[in-house]
Short mmCIF file of C-alpha atoms in Angstrom, two decimals:
data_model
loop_
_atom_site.label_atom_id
_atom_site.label_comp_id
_atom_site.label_asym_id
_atom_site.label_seq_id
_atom_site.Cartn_x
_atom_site.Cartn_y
_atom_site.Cartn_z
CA UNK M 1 253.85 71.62 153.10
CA UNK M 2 255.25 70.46 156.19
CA UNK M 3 259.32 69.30 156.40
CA UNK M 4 260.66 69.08 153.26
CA UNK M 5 262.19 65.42 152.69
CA UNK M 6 265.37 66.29 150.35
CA UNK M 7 266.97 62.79 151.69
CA UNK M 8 264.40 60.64 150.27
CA UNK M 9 265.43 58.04 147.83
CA UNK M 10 262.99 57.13 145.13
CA UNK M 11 264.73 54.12 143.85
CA UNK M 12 267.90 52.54 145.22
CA UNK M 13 270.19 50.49 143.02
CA UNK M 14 268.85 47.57 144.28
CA UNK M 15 265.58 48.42 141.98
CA UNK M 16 263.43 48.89 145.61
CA UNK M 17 261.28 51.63 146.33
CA UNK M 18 261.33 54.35 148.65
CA UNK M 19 258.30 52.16 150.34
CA UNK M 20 260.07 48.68 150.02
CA UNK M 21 257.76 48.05 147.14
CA UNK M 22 259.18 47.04 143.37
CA UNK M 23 259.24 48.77 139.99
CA UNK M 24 256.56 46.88 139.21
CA UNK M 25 254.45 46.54 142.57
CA UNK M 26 251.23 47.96 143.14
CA UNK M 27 250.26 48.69 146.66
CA UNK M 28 247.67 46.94 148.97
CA UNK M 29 244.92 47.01 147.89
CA UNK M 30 241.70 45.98 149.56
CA UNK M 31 237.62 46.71 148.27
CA UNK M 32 234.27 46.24 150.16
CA UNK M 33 230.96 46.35 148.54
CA UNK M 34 227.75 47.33 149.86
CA UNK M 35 228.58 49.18 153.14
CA UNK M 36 226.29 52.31 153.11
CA UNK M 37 222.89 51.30 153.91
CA UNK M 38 220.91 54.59 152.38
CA UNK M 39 223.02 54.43 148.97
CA UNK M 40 222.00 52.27 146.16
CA UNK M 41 225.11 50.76 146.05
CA UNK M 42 228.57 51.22 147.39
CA UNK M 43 232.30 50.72 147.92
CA UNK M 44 235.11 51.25 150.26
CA UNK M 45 238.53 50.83 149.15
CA UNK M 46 241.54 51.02 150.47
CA UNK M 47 244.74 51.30 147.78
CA UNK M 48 247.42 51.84 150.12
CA UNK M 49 247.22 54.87 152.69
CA UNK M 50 243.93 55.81 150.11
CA UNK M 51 240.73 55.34 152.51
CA UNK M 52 237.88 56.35 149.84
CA UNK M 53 234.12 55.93 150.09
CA UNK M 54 232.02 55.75 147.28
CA UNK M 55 227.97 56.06 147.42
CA UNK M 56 225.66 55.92 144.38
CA UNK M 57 222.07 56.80 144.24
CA UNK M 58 219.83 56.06 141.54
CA UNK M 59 219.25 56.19 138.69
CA UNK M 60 216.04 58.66 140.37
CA UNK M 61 214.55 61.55 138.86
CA UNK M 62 216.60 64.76 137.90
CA UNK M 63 216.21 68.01 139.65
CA UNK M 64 216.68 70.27 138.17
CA UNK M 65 214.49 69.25 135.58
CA UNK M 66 216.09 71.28 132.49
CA UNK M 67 219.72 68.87 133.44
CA UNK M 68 217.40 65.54 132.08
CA UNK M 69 218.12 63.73 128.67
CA UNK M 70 214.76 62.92 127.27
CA UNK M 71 216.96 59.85 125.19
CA UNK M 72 219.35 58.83 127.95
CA UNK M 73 220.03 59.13 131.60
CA UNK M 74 222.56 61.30 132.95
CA UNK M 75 225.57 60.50 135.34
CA UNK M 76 226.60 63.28 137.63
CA UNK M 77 229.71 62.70 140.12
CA UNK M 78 231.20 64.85 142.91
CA UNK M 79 234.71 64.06 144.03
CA UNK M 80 235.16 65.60 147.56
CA UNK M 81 238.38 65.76 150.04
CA UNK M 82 237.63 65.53 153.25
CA UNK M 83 239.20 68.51 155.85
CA UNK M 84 241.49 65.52 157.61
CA UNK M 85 242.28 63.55 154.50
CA UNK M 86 245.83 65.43 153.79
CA UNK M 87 248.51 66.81 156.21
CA UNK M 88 247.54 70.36 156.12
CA UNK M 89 243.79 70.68 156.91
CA UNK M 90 242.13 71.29 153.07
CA UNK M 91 239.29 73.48 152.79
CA UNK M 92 235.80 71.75 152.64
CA UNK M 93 234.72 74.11 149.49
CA UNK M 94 235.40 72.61 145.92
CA UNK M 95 238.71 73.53 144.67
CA UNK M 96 239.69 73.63 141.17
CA UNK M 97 241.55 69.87 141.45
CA UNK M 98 238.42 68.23 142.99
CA UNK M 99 236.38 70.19 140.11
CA UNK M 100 238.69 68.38 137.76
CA UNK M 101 238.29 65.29 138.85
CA UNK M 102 235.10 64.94 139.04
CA UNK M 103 234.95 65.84 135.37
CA UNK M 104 237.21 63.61 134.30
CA UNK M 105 235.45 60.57 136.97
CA UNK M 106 232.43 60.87 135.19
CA UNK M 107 233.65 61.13 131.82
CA UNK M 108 235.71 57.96 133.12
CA UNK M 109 232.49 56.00 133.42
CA UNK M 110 230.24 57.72 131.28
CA UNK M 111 231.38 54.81 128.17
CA UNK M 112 230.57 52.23 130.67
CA UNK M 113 227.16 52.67 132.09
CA UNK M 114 224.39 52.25 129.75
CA UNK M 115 222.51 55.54 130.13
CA UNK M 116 220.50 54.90 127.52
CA UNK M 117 218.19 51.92 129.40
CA UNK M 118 217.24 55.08 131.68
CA UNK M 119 216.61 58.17 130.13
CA UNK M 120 215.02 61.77 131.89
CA UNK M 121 216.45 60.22 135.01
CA UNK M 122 220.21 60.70 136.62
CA UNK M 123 222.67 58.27 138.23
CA UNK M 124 224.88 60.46 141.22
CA UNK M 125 228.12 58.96 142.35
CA UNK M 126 229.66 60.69 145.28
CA UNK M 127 232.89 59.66 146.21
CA UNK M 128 234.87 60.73 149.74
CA UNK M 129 238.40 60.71 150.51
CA UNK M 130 238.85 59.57 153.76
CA UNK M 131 242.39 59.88 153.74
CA UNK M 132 244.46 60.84 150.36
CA UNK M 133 248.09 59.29 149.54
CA UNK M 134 248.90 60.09 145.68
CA UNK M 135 246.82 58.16 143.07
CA UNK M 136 243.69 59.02 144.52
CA UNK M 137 241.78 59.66 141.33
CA UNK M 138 242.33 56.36 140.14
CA UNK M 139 241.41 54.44 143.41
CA UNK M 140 238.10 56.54 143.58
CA UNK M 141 237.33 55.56 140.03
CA UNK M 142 238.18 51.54 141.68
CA UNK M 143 235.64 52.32 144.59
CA UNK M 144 232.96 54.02 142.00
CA UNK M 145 232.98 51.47 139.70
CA UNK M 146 232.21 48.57 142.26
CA UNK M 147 229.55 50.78 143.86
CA UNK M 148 227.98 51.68 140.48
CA UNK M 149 227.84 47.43 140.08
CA UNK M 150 226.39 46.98 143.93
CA UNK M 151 223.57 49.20 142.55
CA UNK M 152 222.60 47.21 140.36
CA UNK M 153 223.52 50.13 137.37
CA UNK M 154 223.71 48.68 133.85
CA UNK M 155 227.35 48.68 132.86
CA UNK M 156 228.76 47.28 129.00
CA UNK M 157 232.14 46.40 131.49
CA UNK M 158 233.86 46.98 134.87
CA UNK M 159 235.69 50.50 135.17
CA UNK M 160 239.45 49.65 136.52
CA UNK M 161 241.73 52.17 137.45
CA UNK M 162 245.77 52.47 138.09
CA UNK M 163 248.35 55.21 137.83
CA UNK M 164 251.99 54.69 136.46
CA UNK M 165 254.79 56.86 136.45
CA UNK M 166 258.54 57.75 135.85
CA UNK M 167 260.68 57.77 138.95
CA UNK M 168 264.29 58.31 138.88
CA UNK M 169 264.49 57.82 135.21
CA UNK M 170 262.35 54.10 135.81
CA UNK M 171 258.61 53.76 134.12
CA UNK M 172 256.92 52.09 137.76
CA UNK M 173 253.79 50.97 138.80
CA UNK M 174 251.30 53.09 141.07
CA UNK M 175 252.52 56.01 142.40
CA UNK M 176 252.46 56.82 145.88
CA UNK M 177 252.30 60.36 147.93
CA UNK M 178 256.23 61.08 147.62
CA UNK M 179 257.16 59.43 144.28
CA UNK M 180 254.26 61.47 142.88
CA UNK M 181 255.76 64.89 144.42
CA UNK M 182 259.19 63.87 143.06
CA UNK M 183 258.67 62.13 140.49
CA UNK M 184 259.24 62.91 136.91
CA UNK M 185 255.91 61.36 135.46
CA UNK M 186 252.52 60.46 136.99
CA UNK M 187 249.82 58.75 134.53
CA UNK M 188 246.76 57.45 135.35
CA UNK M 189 244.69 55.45 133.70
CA UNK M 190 241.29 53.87 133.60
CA UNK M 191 240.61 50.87 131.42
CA UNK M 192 237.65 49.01 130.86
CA UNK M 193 239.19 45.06 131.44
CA UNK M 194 236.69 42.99 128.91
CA UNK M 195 236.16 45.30 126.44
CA UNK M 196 239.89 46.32 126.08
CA UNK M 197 239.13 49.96 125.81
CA UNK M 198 240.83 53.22 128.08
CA UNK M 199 238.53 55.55 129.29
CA UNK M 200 240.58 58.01 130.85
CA UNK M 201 244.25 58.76 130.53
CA UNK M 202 246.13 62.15 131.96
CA UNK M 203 250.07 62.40 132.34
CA UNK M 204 251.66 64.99 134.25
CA UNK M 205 254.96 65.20 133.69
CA UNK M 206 257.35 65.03 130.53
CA UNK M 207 257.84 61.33 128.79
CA UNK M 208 259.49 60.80 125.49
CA UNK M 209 257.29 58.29 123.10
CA UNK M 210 259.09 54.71 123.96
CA UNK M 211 258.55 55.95 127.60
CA UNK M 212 254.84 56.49 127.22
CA UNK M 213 254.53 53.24 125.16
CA UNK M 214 255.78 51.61 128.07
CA UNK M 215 254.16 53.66 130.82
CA UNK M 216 250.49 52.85 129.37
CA UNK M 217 251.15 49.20 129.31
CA UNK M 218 252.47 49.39 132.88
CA UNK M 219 249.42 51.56 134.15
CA UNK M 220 246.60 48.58 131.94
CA UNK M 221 248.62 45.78 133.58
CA UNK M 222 247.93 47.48 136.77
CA UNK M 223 244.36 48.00 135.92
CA UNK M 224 243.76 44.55 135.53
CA UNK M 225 245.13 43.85 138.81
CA UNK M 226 242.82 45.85 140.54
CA UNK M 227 239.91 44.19 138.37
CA UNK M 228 240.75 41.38 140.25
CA UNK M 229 239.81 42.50 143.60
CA UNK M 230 236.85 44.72 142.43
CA UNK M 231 235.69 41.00 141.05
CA UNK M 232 236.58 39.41 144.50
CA UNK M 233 235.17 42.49 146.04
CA UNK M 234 231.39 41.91 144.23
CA UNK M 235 231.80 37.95 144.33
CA UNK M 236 232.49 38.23 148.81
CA UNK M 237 229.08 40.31 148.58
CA UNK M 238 226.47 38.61 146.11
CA UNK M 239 227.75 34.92 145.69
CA UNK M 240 229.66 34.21 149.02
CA UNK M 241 232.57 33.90 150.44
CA UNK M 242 234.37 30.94 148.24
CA UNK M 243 232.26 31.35 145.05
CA UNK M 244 234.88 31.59 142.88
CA UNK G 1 216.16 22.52 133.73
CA UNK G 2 219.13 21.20 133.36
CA UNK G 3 219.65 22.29 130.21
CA UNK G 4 220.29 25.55 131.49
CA UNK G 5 224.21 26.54 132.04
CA UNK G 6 224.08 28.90 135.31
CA UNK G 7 226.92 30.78 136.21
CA UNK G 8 227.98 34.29 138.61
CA UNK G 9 228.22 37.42 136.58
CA UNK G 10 229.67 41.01 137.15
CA UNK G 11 229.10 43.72 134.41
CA UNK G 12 231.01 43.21 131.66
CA UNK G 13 231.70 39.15 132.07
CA UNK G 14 231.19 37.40 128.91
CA UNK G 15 228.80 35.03 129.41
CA UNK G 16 229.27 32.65 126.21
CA UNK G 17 229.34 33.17 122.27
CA UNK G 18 227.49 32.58 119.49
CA UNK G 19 224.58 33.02 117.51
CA UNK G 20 222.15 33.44 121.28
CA UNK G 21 220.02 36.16 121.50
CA UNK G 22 220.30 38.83 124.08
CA UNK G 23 217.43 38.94 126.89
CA UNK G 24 217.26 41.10 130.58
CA UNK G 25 220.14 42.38 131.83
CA UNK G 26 222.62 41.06 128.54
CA UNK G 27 224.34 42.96 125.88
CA UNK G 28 225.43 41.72 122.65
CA UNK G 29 228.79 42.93 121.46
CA UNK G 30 230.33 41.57 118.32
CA UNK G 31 229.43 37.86 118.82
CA UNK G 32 230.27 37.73 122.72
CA UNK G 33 226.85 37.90 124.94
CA UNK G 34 228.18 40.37 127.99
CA UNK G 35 226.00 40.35 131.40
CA UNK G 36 225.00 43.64 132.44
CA UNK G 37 224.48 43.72 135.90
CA UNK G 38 225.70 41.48 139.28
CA UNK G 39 223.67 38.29 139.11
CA UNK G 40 222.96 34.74 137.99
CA UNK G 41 223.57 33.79 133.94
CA UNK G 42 221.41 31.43 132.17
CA UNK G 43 221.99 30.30 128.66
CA UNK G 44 219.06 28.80 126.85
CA UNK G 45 218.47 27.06 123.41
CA UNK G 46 217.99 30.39 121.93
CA UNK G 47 218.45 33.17 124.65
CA UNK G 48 220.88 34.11 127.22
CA UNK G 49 219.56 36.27 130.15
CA UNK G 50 221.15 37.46 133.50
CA UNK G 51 218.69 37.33 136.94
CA UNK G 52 219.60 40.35 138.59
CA UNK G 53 220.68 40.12 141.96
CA UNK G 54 220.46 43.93 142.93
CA UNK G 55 218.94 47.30 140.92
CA UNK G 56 215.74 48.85 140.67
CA UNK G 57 212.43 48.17 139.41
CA UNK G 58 212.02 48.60 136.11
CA UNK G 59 208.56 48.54 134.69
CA UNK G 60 207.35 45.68 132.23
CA UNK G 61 203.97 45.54 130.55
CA UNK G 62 201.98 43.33 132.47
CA UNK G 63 203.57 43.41 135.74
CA UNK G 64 201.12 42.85 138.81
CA UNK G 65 202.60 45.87 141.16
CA UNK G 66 201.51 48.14 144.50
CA UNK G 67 201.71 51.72 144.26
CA UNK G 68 201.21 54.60 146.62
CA UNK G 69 199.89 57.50 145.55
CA UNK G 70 201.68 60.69 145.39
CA UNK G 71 199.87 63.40 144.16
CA UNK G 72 197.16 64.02 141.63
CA UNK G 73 196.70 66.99 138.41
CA UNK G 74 193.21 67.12 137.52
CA UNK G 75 193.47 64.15 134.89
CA UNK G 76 195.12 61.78 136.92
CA UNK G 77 197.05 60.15 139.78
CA UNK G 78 200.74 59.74 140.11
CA UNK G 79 201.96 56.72 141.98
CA UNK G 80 204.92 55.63 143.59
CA UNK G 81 205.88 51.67 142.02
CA UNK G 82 209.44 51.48 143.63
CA UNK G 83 210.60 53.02 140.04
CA UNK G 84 212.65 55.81 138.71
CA UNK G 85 209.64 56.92 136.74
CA UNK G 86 206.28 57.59 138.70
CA UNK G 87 203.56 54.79 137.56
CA UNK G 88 200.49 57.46 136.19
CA UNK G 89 197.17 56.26 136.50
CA UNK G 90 194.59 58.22 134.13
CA UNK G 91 191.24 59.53 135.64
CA UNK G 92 189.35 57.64 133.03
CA UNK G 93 190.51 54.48 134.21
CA UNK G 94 188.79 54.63 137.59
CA UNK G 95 185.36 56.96 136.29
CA UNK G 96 185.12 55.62 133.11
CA UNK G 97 184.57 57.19 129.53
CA UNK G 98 182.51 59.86 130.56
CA UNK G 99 184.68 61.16 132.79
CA UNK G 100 184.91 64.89 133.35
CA UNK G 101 187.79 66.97 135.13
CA UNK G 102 185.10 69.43 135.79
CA UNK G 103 182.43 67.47 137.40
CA UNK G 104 184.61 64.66 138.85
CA UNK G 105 186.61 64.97 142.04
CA UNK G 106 189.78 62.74 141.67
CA UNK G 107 190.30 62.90 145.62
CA UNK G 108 186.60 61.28 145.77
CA UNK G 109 188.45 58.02 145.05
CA UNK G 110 191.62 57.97 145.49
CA UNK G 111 193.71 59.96 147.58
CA UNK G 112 197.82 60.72 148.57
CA UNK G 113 198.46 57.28 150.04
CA UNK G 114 196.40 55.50 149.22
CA UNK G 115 198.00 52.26 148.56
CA UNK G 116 196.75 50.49 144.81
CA UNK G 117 197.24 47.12 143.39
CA UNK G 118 197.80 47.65 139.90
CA UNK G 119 198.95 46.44 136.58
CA UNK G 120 201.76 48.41 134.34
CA UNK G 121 199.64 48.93 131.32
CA UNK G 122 201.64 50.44 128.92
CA UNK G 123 205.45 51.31 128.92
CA UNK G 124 208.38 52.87 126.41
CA UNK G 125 210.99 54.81 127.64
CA UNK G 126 210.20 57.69 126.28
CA UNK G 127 207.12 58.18 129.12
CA UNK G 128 206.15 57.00 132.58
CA UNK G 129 204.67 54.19 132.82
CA UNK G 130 200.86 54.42 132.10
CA UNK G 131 198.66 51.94 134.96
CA UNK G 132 195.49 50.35 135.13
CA UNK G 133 193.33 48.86 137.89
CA UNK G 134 190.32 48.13 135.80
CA UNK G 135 190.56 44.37 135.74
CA UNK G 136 189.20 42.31 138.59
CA UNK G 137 191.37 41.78 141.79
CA UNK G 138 193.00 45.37 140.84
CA UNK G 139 191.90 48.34 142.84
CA UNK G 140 192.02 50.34 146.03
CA UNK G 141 193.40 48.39 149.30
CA UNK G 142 191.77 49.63 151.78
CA UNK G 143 193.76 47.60 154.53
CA UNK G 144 197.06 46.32 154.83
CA UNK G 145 200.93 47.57 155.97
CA UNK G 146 203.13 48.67 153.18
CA UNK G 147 206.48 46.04 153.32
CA UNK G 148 209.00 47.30 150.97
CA UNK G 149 211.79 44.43 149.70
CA UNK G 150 214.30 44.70 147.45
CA UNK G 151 212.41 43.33 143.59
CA UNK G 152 215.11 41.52 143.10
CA UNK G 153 213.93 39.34 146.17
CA UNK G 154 210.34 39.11 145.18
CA UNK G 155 211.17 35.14 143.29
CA UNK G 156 212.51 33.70 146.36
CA UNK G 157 209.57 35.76 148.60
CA UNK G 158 206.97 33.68 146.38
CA UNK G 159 208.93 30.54 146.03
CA UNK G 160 208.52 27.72 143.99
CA UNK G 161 204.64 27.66 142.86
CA UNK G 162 203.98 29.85 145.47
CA UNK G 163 205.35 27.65 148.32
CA UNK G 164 207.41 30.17 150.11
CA UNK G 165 204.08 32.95 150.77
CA UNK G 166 202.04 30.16 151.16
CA UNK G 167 204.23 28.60 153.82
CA UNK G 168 203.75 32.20 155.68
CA UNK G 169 200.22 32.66 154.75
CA UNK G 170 199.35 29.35 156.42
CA UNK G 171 201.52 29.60 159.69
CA UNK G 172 200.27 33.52 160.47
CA UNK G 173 197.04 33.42 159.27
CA UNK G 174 197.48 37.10 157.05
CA UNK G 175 196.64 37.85 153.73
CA UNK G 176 200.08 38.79 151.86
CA UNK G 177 200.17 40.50 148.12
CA UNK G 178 203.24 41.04 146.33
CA UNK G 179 203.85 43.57 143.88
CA UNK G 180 206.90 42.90 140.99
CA UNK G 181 208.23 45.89 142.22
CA UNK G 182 209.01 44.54 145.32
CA UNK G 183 206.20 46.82 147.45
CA UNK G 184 203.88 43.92 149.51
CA UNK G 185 201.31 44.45 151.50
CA UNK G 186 200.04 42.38 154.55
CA UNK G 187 197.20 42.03 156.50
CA UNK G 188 195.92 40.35 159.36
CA UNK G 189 193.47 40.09 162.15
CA UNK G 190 195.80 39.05 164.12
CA UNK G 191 198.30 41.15 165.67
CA UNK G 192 200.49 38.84 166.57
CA UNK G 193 200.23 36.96 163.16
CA UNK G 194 201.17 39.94 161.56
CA UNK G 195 204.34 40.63 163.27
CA UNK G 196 205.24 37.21 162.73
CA UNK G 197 204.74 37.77 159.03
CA UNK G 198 206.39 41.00 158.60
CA UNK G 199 209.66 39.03 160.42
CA UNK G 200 209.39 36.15 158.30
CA UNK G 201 209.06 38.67 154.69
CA UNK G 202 212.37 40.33 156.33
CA UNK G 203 214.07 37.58 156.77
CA UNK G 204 213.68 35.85 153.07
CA UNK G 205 214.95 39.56 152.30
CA UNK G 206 217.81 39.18 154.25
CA UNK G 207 218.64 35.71 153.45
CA UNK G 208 217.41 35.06 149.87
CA UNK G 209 220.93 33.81 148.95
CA UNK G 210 221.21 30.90 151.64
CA UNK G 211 220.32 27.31 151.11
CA UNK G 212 217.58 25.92 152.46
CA UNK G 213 215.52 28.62 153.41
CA UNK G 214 212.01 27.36 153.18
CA UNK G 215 213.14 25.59 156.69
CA UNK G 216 214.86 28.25 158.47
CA UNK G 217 211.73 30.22 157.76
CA UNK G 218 209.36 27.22 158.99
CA UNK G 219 211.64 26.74 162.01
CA UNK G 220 211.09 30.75 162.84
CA UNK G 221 207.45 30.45 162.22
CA UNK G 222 207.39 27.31 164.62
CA UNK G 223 205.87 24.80 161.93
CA UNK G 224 207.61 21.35 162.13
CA UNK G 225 208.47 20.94 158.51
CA UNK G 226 207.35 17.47 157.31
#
């Protein structure tokens, strides 16, 4: 899509980015809670050129009614790309990737909420890309997780999310739009920060066994960097500015 | 009072360790007592609980509460208490034993809308919560606006022994009764006194969080506080 960048270098020998950043660098990142007013709770983040909105309602009755868990409560989530989000306008219907990720979103956070405090009801996250810049998933996961907390949804832990990869034959931190189309590796990862656990982990791309060692340690030390502002994020909202 | 350790918890902090037991809004994992939701920790001799600062009502047996009624089946109401689950309020209840769906009209006493001060009789997860209004002070309201505030709020809304509503109560003259589940109903003679209490309920909604709000709110009611 669009002019295709063959100069691009992913990684000079310097050990610097093609966006200035280093091997081990995440991008900006920046979270807001609380700034729907219909929603229950919810987040806006920004992880570098990501703009994502998350909104949760609930936990409220199910309809349809067959969908409810008379032992637990049930967690639905729709991922959706907006039409001006990407370069090339993207289709409003669900495609297979958004399908996908939503799947794997709420299987992301299923281990975290407590469902079972709630049951025959449901708990819907929707999450919007506002504007989409590689690592997506993992940034909506951020913004969903903070919004499922503004809610005021039972959760065993915080939900924390960051991708790693292999660029230029280097394992490096967070992906962005161009390492991610060529790159070698992309990896992301969710990881719940107290309890020490990964909830969701995908790779795309081929890594030999030292390299994944080392790219799943990269992607959890990134995780708990963005745990840090998703704290700082709830902390600005309920406690004030300089509570911490 | 000051035995209690208070501290600001996300889901998933760990709040302390040991041999506590877990109360509202606290899971125990191994030995580590975890908050649950976004709010204020307290640690006690023998319990640790978190005080929610956001989240839904969730029934508890006993809870004083407003409802609005919904809709009816011919064996009883089904009320909105600010829940997921609708609060259901059983014909007998309001006709008594003898009650019969065939003779008795449900709409003769209660109807959609109808707002109800009520009491959560009975709860388990695995049903909605069954309510009563058969003590005394329980019943029909017949007037009064509908306030809804965040039940997280309601503490701060009464105050400490009831000083905060009686602070409003006093300065605009209405009659103010709040539910647990954060639904509150005023009512007043006076117009004016009523707007003036609807503000002031907003504004201990908006501002339960800030110091020193029993002034603020005396300063926008126009009481000199002592």
């Amino acid at each position: 899509m669009g002019v295709k960048k063959t100069d691009i270098v992913l990684l000079d020998d310097k050990g610097i980015r093609c966006d200035g950043r280093k091997i081990d660098e995440p991008r900006r990142i920046m979270i807001k809670a609380g700034v729907l007013k219909n929603a229950s709770g919810s987040a806006y983040i920004e992880f570098g050129e990501n703009k994502i909105l998350a909104g949760v309602f609930g936990p409220r009755d199910v309809h349809p009614k067959h969908l409810a868990n008379t032992d637990r409560g049930i967690l639905r989530c729709r991922y959706h790309m907006q039409p001006f989000s990407v370069g090339e306008r993207k289709n409003p219907a669900p495609s297979r990737r958004e399908i996908e990720i939503s799947k794997v979103i709420k299987e992301a956070l299923e281990p975290a909420v407590m469902l079972e405090s709630f049951p025959r009801t449901v708990v819907d996250v929707f999450i919007e890309i506002l504007q989409a810049d590689g690592g997506s998933r993992c940034a909506a996961l951020d913004a969903a997780a903070v919004a499922l907390a503004d809610a005021g949804i039972p959760m065993r832990d915080m939900v924390s999310a960051c991708a790693a990869g292999k660029v230029a034959d280097t394992i490096v931190l967070d992906i962005n739009n161009e390492e991610d189309q060529e790159g070698q590796a992309d990896m992301p990862v969710a990881y719940m920060p107290n309890l020490g656990k990964v909830t969701l982990i995908q790779l795309d791309g081929v890594l030999t066994p030292e390299e994944y060692e080392k790219c799943v340690n990269t992607a959890i030390d990134g995780c708990k960097l963005v745990y840090e502002v998703q704290k700082k994020a709830l902390h600005e909202k309920f406690f004030g500015e300089n509570s911490q | 009072m000051d035995d209690v350790k208070r501290k600001y918890v996300i889901p998933g902090d760990v709040i302390t360790t040991g041999p506590y037991r877990a109360e509202d809004n606290v899971h125990l994992f191994e030995d580590k007592l975890i908050a649950t939701t976004v709010g204020i920790s307290e640690v006690f001799d023998s319990g640790v609980r978190v005080i929610p600062l956001t989240g839904i009502y969730m029934p508890r047996i006993d809870d004083f509460v407003i409802g609005k009624v919904k809709s009816h089946t011919s064996l009883s109401w089904e009320v909105d208490i600010n829940s997921c689950y609708p609060g259901i309020l059983p014909a007998s209840d309001v006709f008594g034993r003898d009650f019969n769906p065939k003779t008795h009209e449900l709409t003769s006493r209660l109807k959609k809308g109808d707002l109800v001060a009520c009491r959560i009789a009975n709860f388990d997860r695995s049903r909605d919560p069954l309510i009563t209004i058969g003590d005394r002070d329980l019943g029909k309201i017949d007037d009064g606006d509908l306030i809804k505030i965040s039940p997280s709020k309601v503490p701060r809304l009464i105050g400490k022994r009831g000083s905060m509503i009686q602070t409003i109560e006093n300065a605009t003259k209405a009659m103010i009764t709040i539910g647990q589940n954060g639904y509150v109903v005023v009512s007043s003679e006076d117009a004016d006194g009523l707007l003036k209490a609807l503000d002031a309920i907003k504004m201990v909604e908006e501002q339960a969080h800030v110091p020193n709000l029993t002034e603020r709110v005396q300063e926008m009611l126009g009481i000199k506080s002592e």
